[in-house]
Short mmCIF file of C-alpha atoms in Angstrom, two decimals:
data_model
loop_
_atom_site.label_atom_id
_atom_site.label_comp_id
_atom_site.label_asym_id
_atom_site.label_seq_id
_atom_site.Cartn_x
_atom_site.Cartn_y
_atom_site.Cartn_z
CA MET T 203 23.49 36.93 14.87
CA THR T 204 23.64 35.20 11.48
CA ILE T 205 21.14 33.72 9.04
CA GLN T 206 22.86 30.38 9.54
CA GLN T 207 22.25 30.48 13.28
CA LEU T 208 18.58 31.19 12.64
CA GLU T 209 18.41 28.21 10.27
CA TYR T 210 19.93 26.06 13.02
CA ILE T 211 17.37 26.99 15.68
CA ILE T 212 14.55 26.48 13.18
CA ALA T 213 15.89 22.98 12.51
CA VAL T 214 16.15 22.14 16.23
CA ASP T 215 12.59 23.32 16.74
CA LYS T 216 11.43 21.17 13.82
CA TYR T 217 13.22 17.93 14.74
CA ARG T 218 13.28 18.39 18.54
CA HIS T 219 16.69 16.75 18.44
CA PHE T 220 20.11 18.38 18.04
CA GLY T 221 21.61 15.42 16.18
CA GLN T 222 18.82 15.22 13.61
CA ALA T 223 18.81 19.00 13.22
CA ALA T 224 22.56 18.99 12.53
CA GLU T 225 22.15 16.21 9.98
CA SER T 226 19.43 18.16 8.16
CA CYS T 227 21.73 21.23 8.05
CA PHE T 228 24.72 19.16 6.87
CA VAL T 229 26.91 20.07 9.84
CA THR T 230 28.20 18.18 12.86
CA GLN T 231 26.20 18.22 16.07
CA PRO T 232 28.97 20.02 18.04
CA THR T 233 29.04 22.76 15.39
CA LEU T 234 25.29 23.28 15.50
CA SER T 235 25.13 23.13 19.30
CA ALA T 236 27.94 25.67 19.63
CA GLN T 237 26.21 28.11 17.27
CA VAL T 238 22.85 27.74 19.05
CA SER T 239 24.53 28.36 22.41
CA LYS T 240 26.33 31.38 20.97
CA LEU T 241 23.02 32.83 19.77
CA GLU T 242 21.39 32.20 23.16
CA LYS T 243 24.25 34.00 24.86
CA GLU T 244 23.95 36.96 22.49
CA LEU T 245 20.19 37.22 23.02
CA GLU T 246 20.49 36.45 26.74
CA VAL T 247 17.65 33.91 26.59
CA ILE T 248 17.28 30.11 26.63
CA LEU T 249 15.67 28.89 23.43
CA PHE T 250 15.51 25.17 24.21
CA ASP T 251 15.04 23.03 27.30
CA ARG T 252 17.81 20.47 26.80
CA SER T 253 16.87 18.47 29.90
CA LYS T 254 13.88 16.99 28.05
CA MET T 255 13.92 14.37 25.33
CA PRO T 256 12.75 15.23 22.78
CA VAL T 257 14.07 18.76 23.19
CA ILE T 258 11.40 21.31 24.13
CA THR T 259 11.33 24.85 22.77
CA THR T 260 10.85 27.41 25.54
CA GLU T 261 7.99 29.89 25.41
CA ILE T 262 10.23 32.79 24.45
CA GLY T 263 12.13 30.47 22.10
CA ALA T 264 8.93 29.70 20.19
CA GLN T 265 8.31 33.41 19.60
CA ILE T 266 11.89 34.01 18.47
CA ILE T 267 11.76 31.03 16.09
CA GLU T 268 8.59 32.39 14.44
CA GLN T 269 10.46 35.64 13.79
CA ALA T 270 13.50 33.66 12.61
CA LYS T 271 11.36 31.88 10.01
CA ARG T 272 10.26 35.22 8.60
CA VAL T 273 13.83 36.53 8.52
CA VAL T 274 15.17 33.41 6.77
CA SER T 275 12.32 33.49 4.27
CA GLU T 276 12.94 37.15 3.47
CA SER T 277 16.66 36.53 3.10
CA LYS T 278 15.96 33.87 0.48
CA GLY T 279 13.87 36.47 -1.30
CA ILE T 280 17.01 38.39 -2.25
CA PHE T 281 18.15 35.50 -4.44
CA GLU T 282 14.64 35.10 -5.88
CA LEU T 283 14.51 38.82 -6.69
CA VAL T 284 17.87 38.73 -8.45
CA ALA T 285 16.80 35.68 -10.46
CA GLN T 286 13.57 37.40 -11.54
CA LEU T 287 15.40 40.59 -12.55
CA LYS T 288 17.77 38.51 -14.66
CA GLY T 289 14.85 36.63 -16.23
CA ASP T 290 16.23 33.39 -14.84
CA ILE T 291 13.52 30.70 -14.65
CA SER T 292 15.08 28.17 -12.30
CA GLY T 293 14.87 26.74 -8.82
CA LEU T 294 13.19 24.01 -6.80
CA ILE T 295 9.44 23.96 -6.13
CA LYS T 296 8.20 21.56 -3.43
CA ILE T 297 4.58 20.72 -4.15
CA GLY T 298 2.00 18.91 -2.04
CA ILE T 299 -1.03 17.46 -3.83
CA ILE T 300 -4.02 15.52 -2.51
CA PRO T 301 -4.55 11.84 -3.55
CA THR T 302 -7.86 12.49 -5.34
CA LEU T 303 -6.06 14.86 -7.73
CA ALA T 304 -2.54 13.47 -8.16
CA PRO T 305 -3.26 10.47 -10.49
CA TYR T 306 -5.51 12.52 -12.77
CA LEU T 307 -3.75 15.89 -12.90
CA LEU T 308 0.03 15.52 -12.60
CA HIS T 309 0.57 13.71 -15.91
CA ARG T 310 -1.29 16.49 -17.71
CA PHE T 311 1.22 19.24 -16.97
CA ILE T 312 4.47 17.89 -15.45
CA LYS T 313 6.17 16.82 -18.69
CA SER T 314 5.29 19.94 -20.69
CA PHE T 315 6.23 22.25 -17.81
CA LEU T 316 9.68 20.69 -17.39
CA GLU T 317 10.28 20.74 -21.14
CA LYS T 318 9.58 24.49 -21.21
CA TYR T 319 11.59 25.23 -18.06
CA PRO T 320 14.41 22.66 -17.85
CA ASN T 321 16.19 24.53 -15.06
CA VAL T 322 13.24 24.15 -12.71
CA LYS T 323 13.01 21.11 -10.45
CA LEU T 324 9.67 19.86 -9.14
CA GLN T 325 9.50 17.81 -5.96
CA VAL T 326 5.99 16.41 -5.52
CA GLU T 327 4.48 14.80 -2.43
CA GLU T 328 1.05 13.17 -2.38
CA THR T 329 -0.68 13.67 0.96
CA VAL T 330 -3.92 14.88 2.55
CA THR T 331 -4.93 18.53 2.89
CA GLU T 332 -4.22 18.87 6.61
CA ASP T 333 -0.62 17.68 6.11
CA ILE T 334 -0.15 20.08 3.22
CA ILE T 335 -1.35 23.01 5.33
CA ARG T 336 0.98 22.06 8.19
CA LYS T 337 3.99 21.63 5.90
CA LEU T 338 3.33 24.92 4.13
CA LYS T 339 3.34 26.73 7.47
CA ASN T 340 6.54 24.91 8.51
CA ASP T 341 8.22 25.80 5.19
CA GLU T 342 8.50 22.12 4.24
CA LEU T 343 6.45 22.72 1.08
CA ASP T 344 6.34 25.70 -1.26
CA LEU T 345 2.77 25.27 -2.45
CA GLY T 346 -0.15 22.88 -2.41
CA ILE T 347 -2.69 21.77 -5.01
CA VAL T 348 -5.84 21.09 -3.03
CA VAL T 349 -9.59 21.52 -2.88
CA THR T 350 -10.77 24.89 -1.55
CA PRO T 351 -12.07 27.08 -0.01
CA LEU T 352 -10.04 26.51 3.15
CA ASN T 353 -10.23 29.97 4.72
CA GLU T 354 -6.96 29.20 6.52
CA ASN T 355 -5.14 32.08 8.21
CA GLY T 356 -1.84 32.93 6.53
CA LEU T 357 -2.58 31.06 3.29
CA LEU T 358 -3.48 32.44 -0.13
CA GLU T 359 -5.82 30.52 -2.44
CA LYS T 360 -5.59 30.80 -6.22
CA PRO T 361 -8.45 28.82 -7.87
CA ILE T 362 -7.43 26.98 -11.06
CA PHE T 363 -10.46 24.95 -12.13
CA TYR T 364 -13.79 23.47 -11.05
CA GLU T 365 -14.74 19.79 -11.24
CA LYS T 366 -18.27 18.47 -11.41
CA PHE T 367 -19.33 15.57 -9.20
CA LEU T 368 -20.43 12.64 -11.36
CA ALA T 369 -22.26 9.50 -10.26
CA TYR T 370 -20.63 6.24 -11.39
CA MET T 371 -22.84 3.14 -11.25
CA SER T 372 -22.69 -0.62 -11.58
CA LYS T 373 -23.95 -2.16 -14.84
CA ASP T 374 -27.38 -3.12 -13.53
CA HIS T 375 -28.02 -0.09 -11.33
CA GLU T 376 -31.59 1.23 -11.28
CA LEU T 377 -30.48 4.85 -11.68
CA LEU T 378 -28.99 4.12 -15.13
CA LYS T 379 -32.54 4.45 -16.45
CA LYS T 380 -32.34 8.18 -15.75
CA LYS T 381 -30.43 10.64 -17.96
CA GLN T 382 -29.65 12.83 -14.95
CA ILE T 383 -30.05 12.24 -11.24
CA GLY T 384 -30.81 14.32 -8.19
CA VAL T 385 -29.07 14.28 -4.83
CA LYS T 386 -32.27 12.84 -3.38
CA ASP T 387 -31.80 9.76 -5.61
CA LEU T 388 -28.62 8.72 -3.80
CA ASN T 389 -29.16 5.82 -1.45
CA THR T 390 -26.46 5.67 1.21
CA ASP T 391 -26.97 1.90 1.57
CA ASP T 392 -25.19 1.23 -1.75
CA LEU T 393 -22.86 4.24 -1.88
CA TRP T 394 -19.15 3.39 -1.83
CA MET T 395 -17.04 5.91 0.10
CA LEU T 396 -13.45 7.05 0.56
CA GLN T 397 -11.95 6.51 3.99
CA GLN T 398 -11.65 9.27 6.56
CA GLY T 399 -9.05 11.97 5.99
CA HIS T 400 -10.03 12.73 2.39
CA CYS T 401 -11.80 16.02 1.73
CA PHE T 402 -13.73 14.41 -1.14
CA ARG T 403 -15.33 12.02 1.36
CA ASP T 404 -16.43 14.97 3.50
CA GLN T 405 -17.87 16.72 0.45
CA VAL T 406 -19.88 13.61 -0.49
CA ILE T 407 -21.24 13.34 3.05
CA ASN T 408 -22.22 17.02 3.04
CA LEU T 409 -23.79 16.69 -0.40
CA CYS T 410 -25.88 13.66 0.59
CA ASN T 411 -26.96 15.12 3.95
CA GLN T 412 -24.64 14.15 6.77
CA SER T 413 -27.46 12.91 9.00
CA LYS T 414 -28.05 9.94 6.68
CA PHE T 415 -24.60 8.57 7.48
CA GLN T 416 -24.65 8.74 11.26
CA LYS T 417 -26.04 5.24 11.78
CA LEU T 418 -24.63 3.66 8.65
CA ASN T 419 -22.15 0.77 9.05
CA PHE T 420 -19.77 0.88 6.08
CA HIS T 421 -18.34 -2.50 5.14
CA TYR T 422 -15.63 -1.06 2.94
CA GLU T 423 -13.99 2.34 2.64
CA SER T 424 -11.27 2.79 0.05
CA GLY T 425 -8.17 4.97 0.19
CA SER T 426 -8.43 5.75 -3.53
CA LEU T 427 -11.00 6.62 -6.16
CA GLU T 428 -9.74 3.72 -8.26
CA GLY T 429 -10.57 1.36 -5.41
CA LEU T 430 -14.13 2.68 -5.31
CA ARG T 431 -14.51 2.37 -9.07
CA ASN T 432 -13.28 -1.23 -8.98
CA MET T 433 -15.77 -2.12 -6.25
CA VAL T 434 -18.62 -0.69 -8.31
CA ASN T 435 -17.40 -2.62 -11.38
CA GLN T 436 -17.07 -5.93 -9.55
CA TYR T 437 -20.11 -5.82 -7.31
CA THR T 438 -23.02 -3.39 -7.28
CA GLY T 439 -23.76 0.10 -6.13
CA ILE T 440 -22.74 3.65 -6.87
CA THR T 441 -19.88 6.03 -6.09
CA LEU T 442 -19.21 9.67 -6.82
CA LEU T 443 -16.18 10.72 -8.85
CA PRO T 444 -14.69 14.16 -9.54
CA GLU T 445 -14.80 15.07 -13.22
CA LEU T 446 -11.05 14.83 -13.86
CA ALA T 447 -11.08 11.20 -12.70
CA THR T 448 -13.59 10.33 -15.42
CA LEU T 449 -11.88 11.79 -18.48
CA ASP T 450 -9.78 8.71 -19.24
CA LEU T 451 -12.42 6.07 -18.54
CA LYS T 452 -13.30 3.50 -21.20
CA GLU T 453 -16.37 4.30 -23.29
CA GLU T 454 -18.40 1.55 -21.61
CA GLU T 455 -17.53 3.01 -18.20
CA LYS T 456 -18.42 6.52 -19.33
CA SER T 457 -21.86 5.22 -20.31
CA ARG T 458 -22.43 4.49 -16.61
CA LEU T 459 -21.78 8.06 -15.54
CA ARG T 460 -24.64 10.39 -14.70
CA ARG T 461 -24.62 14.15 -14.14
CA PHE T 462 -26.69 15.85 -11.48
CA GLU T 463 -29.76 17.89 -12.31
CA GLU T 464 -29.96 21.70 -12.30
CA GLU T 465 -27.18 23.42 -10.30
CA GLU T 466 -24.50 20.74 -10.36
CA PRO T 467 -22.30 20.06 -7.32
CA ILE T 468 -18.66 20.96 -8.01
CA ARG T 469 -15.35 21.19 -6.19
CA GLU T 470 -12.92 24.08 -6.48
CA VAL T 471 -9.26 23.16 -7.09
CA SER T 472 -6.64 25.75 -6.18
CA ILE T 473 -2.97 26.40 -5.67
CA ILE T 474 -2.39 27.41 -2.05
CA LEU T 475 0.73 29.05 -0.65
CA THR T 476 1.82 31.17 2.28
CA ARG T 477 1.50 34.94 2.06
CA SER T 478 5.28 35.27 2.33
CA PHE T 479 6.02 32.91 -0.59
CA LEU T 480 8.56 34.54 -2.89
CA LYS T 481 8.78 32.45 -6.06
CA LYS T 482 5.89 34.35 -7.62
CA LYS T 483 7.06 33.99 -11.24
CA LEU T 484 7.36 30.22 -10.93
CA VAL T 485 3.88 30.03 -9.41
CA GLU T 486 2.43 32.06 -12.28
CA LEU T 487 4.06 29.78 -14.85
CA LEU T 488 2.94 26.63 -13.05
CA TYR T 489 -0.59 27.96 -12.69
CA LYS T 490 -0.81 28.69 -16.42
CA GLU T 491 0.55 25.25 -17.33
CA ILE T 492 -2.05 23.51 -15.17
CA ALA T 493 -4.91 25.66 -16.45
CA ASP T 494 -3.87 25.02 -20.06
CA SER T 495 -3.73 21.25 -19.48
CA ILE T 496 -7.39 20.73 -18.60
CA PRO T 497 -10.62 21.15 -20.61
CA GLN T 498 -11.43 24.84 -20.96
CA ASP T 499 -14.97 24.48 -19.66
CA MET T 500 -13.58 23.36 -16.29
CA THR T 501 -12.05 26.79 -15.65
CA SER T 502 -15.50 28.34 -15.09
CA ILE T 503 -17.72 28.04 -12.03
CA ALA T 504 -20.84 28.71 -14.13
CA HIS T 505 -23.90 26.52 -13.48
CA GLY T 506 -22.33 24.84 -10.48
CA LYS T 507 -22.31 25.08 -6.71
CA VAL T 508 -19.18 24.43 -4.66
CA VAL T 509 -19.74 21.72 -2.04
CA LYS T 510 -18.21 22.50 1.35
CA PHE T 511 -16.06 20.02 3.22
CA ARG T 512 -15.02 21.96 6.34
#
């Protein structure tokens, strides 16, 4: 049994196709197939049902592949350990980040991080939380930058900062007469919302009392916070924005923001990674760079209450 053979069966399980698995491993299909068959013969089990298309992993095969993932991950740890002992700051980090964070956070730390650590490569993918969780567990991503708490088995959460929810209103909105607003002031009839799949949408619904939305017919749901802001600017109504999305607004737009009264609603932003993740030094450096790139008062949870979304 070899590490390479384990990598091959993991690839077949992932792609459910021998040809695609071979392509991802940069070998020919006959080479990969021969090595998988050799491993099956050594273990005296059938890992894949080849009579189906796409290929189906057998029940015992699924259990062996889970163990194979741990073995391959631990084997990579040897190289990570050597690099750390040598003080070598290098390697590839595959990051998943949610759409309501990416446009407002990435530009704050990417450039400075890469300037400090030129031998590190960052590969960033913008996608929703559920995809990030799945890809972390399948070893397709190294870490995620998402809203927490998730309480997901097998994942560690490392909170970085806390964003307030701010109300953003159209120029003639009635609530602009108030210096601060309460959750009870929000009228769902003129509240612009993100489309389904975004955790920020779920937090807004929970904040405003989910029962209010059950019979509401939304005429427009945007896939981005910028889309919501533009709708408020062009028409009428109100939307909620996370604090980071408001920092670069024009002064006139900032004048149409309102904070919530008393214990303000906030969202917790964290780095998440699997418990077996090995590039601990790189995570520490990335965490520090992100934390240093945002206003210091956002690193504290004081005077706020985290809004749930799950």
